[in-house]
Short mmCIF file of C-alpha atoms in Angstrom, two decimals:
data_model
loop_
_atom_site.label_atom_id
_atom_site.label_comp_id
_atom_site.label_asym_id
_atom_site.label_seq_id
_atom_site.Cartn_x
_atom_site.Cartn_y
_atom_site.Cartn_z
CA UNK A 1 -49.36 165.73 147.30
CA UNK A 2 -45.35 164.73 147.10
CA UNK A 3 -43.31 164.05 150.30
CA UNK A 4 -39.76 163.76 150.40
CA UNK A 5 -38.95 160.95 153.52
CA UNK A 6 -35.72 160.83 155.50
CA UNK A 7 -34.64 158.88 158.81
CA UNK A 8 -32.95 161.88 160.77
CA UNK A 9 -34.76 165.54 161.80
CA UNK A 10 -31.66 167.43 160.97
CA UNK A 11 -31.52 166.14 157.22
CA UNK A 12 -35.49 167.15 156.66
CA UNK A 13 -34.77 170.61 157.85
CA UNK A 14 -31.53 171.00 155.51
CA UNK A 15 -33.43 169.84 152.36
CA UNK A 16 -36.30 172.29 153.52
CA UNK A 17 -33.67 175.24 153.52
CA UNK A 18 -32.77 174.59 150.10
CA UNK A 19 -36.13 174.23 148.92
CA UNK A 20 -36.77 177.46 150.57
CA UNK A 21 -33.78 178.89 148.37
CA UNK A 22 -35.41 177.80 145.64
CA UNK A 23 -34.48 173.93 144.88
CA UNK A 24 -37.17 171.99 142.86
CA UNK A 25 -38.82 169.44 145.54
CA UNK A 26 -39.46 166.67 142.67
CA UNK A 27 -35.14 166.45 142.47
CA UNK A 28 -34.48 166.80 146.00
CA UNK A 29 -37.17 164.01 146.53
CA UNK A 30 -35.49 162.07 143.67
CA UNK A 31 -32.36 162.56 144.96
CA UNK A 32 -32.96 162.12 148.81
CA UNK A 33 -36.21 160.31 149.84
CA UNK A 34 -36.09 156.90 151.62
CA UNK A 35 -39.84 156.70 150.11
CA UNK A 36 -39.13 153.82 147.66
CA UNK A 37 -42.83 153.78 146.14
CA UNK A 38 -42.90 157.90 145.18
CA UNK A 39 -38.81 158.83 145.16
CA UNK A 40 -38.53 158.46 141.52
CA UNK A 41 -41.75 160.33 140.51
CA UNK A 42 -40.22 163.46 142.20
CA UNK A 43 -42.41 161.98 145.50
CA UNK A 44 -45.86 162.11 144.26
CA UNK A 45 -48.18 160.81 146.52
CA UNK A 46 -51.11 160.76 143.83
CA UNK A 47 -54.58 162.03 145.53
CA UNK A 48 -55.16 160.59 149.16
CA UNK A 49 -58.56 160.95 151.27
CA UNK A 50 -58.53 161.90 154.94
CA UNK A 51 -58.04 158.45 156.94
CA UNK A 52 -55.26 157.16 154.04
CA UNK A 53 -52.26 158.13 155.75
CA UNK A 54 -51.24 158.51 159.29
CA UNK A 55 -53.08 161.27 161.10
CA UNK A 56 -49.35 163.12 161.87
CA UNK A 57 -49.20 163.53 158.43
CA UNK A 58 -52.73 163.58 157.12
CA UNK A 59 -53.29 167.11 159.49
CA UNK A 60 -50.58 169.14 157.66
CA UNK A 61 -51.21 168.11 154.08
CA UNK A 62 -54.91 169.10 154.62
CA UNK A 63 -53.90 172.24 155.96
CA UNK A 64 -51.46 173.35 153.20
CA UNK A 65 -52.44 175.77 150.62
CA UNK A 66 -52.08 174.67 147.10
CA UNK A 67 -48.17 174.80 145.80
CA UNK A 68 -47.36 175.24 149.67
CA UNK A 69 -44.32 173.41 151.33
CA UNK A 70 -44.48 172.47 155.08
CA UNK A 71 -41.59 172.57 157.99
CA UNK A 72 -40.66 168.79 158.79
CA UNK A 73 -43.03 166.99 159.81
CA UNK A 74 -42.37 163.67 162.17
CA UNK A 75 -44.09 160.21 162.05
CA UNK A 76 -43.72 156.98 162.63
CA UNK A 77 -41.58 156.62 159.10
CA UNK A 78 -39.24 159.27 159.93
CA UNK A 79 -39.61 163.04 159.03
CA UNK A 80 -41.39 163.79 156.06
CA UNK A 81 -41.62 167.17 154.12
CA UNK A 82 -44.75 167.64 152.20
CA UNK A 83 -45.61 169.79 149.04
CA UNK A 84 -49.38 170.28 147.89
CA UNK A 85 -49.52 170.05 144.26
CA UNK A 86 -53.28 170.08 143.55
CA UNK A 87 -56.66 169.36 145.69
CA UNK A 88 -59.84 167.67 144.03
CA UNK A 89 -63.45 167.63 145.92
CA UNK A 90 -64.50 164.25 146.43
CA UNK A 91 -67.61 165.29 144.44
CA UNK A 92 -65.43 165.68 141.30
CA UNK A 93 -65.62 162.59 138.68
#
């Protein structure tokens, strides 16, 4: 998954406008995300597990279809917006 992080509610749902206009996430999370660790890979996440993350954030990104881009979501980090780029059984090697 990528995220793009931001402090205030009313910034997450301006940069979710645009991406709903068409922006490409990996520049607006470049260009915007407080996330220091994934901002400048576009804000990959890499693949997480259930129980990685905090459970605010964990219940949307495990309900999003692949390619899918959720409404803000808010936790204890600030409001995140989250794009599911690919999904992988825990089975798989």
């Amino acid at each position: 998954a990528s995220h793009i992080l931001v402090a205030k509610e009313e910034v997450a749902k301006d940069l979710k406008a645009k991406l709903d206009k068409g922006s490409s996430f990996a520049e607006l999370a470049k260009a915007n995300s407080t996330d220091e660790g994934s901002k400048a890979n576009g804000g990959e996440l890499g693949y997480f597990s259930k129980g990685q993350l905090v459970p605010e954030f964990e219940n949307v990104a495990f309900n999003l279809k692949k390619g899918e881009i959720s409404n803000p979501v808010k936790t204890q980090f600030g409001w995140h917006i989250i794009q599911v780029l690919a999904r992988k059984d825990v089975n798989d090697t």
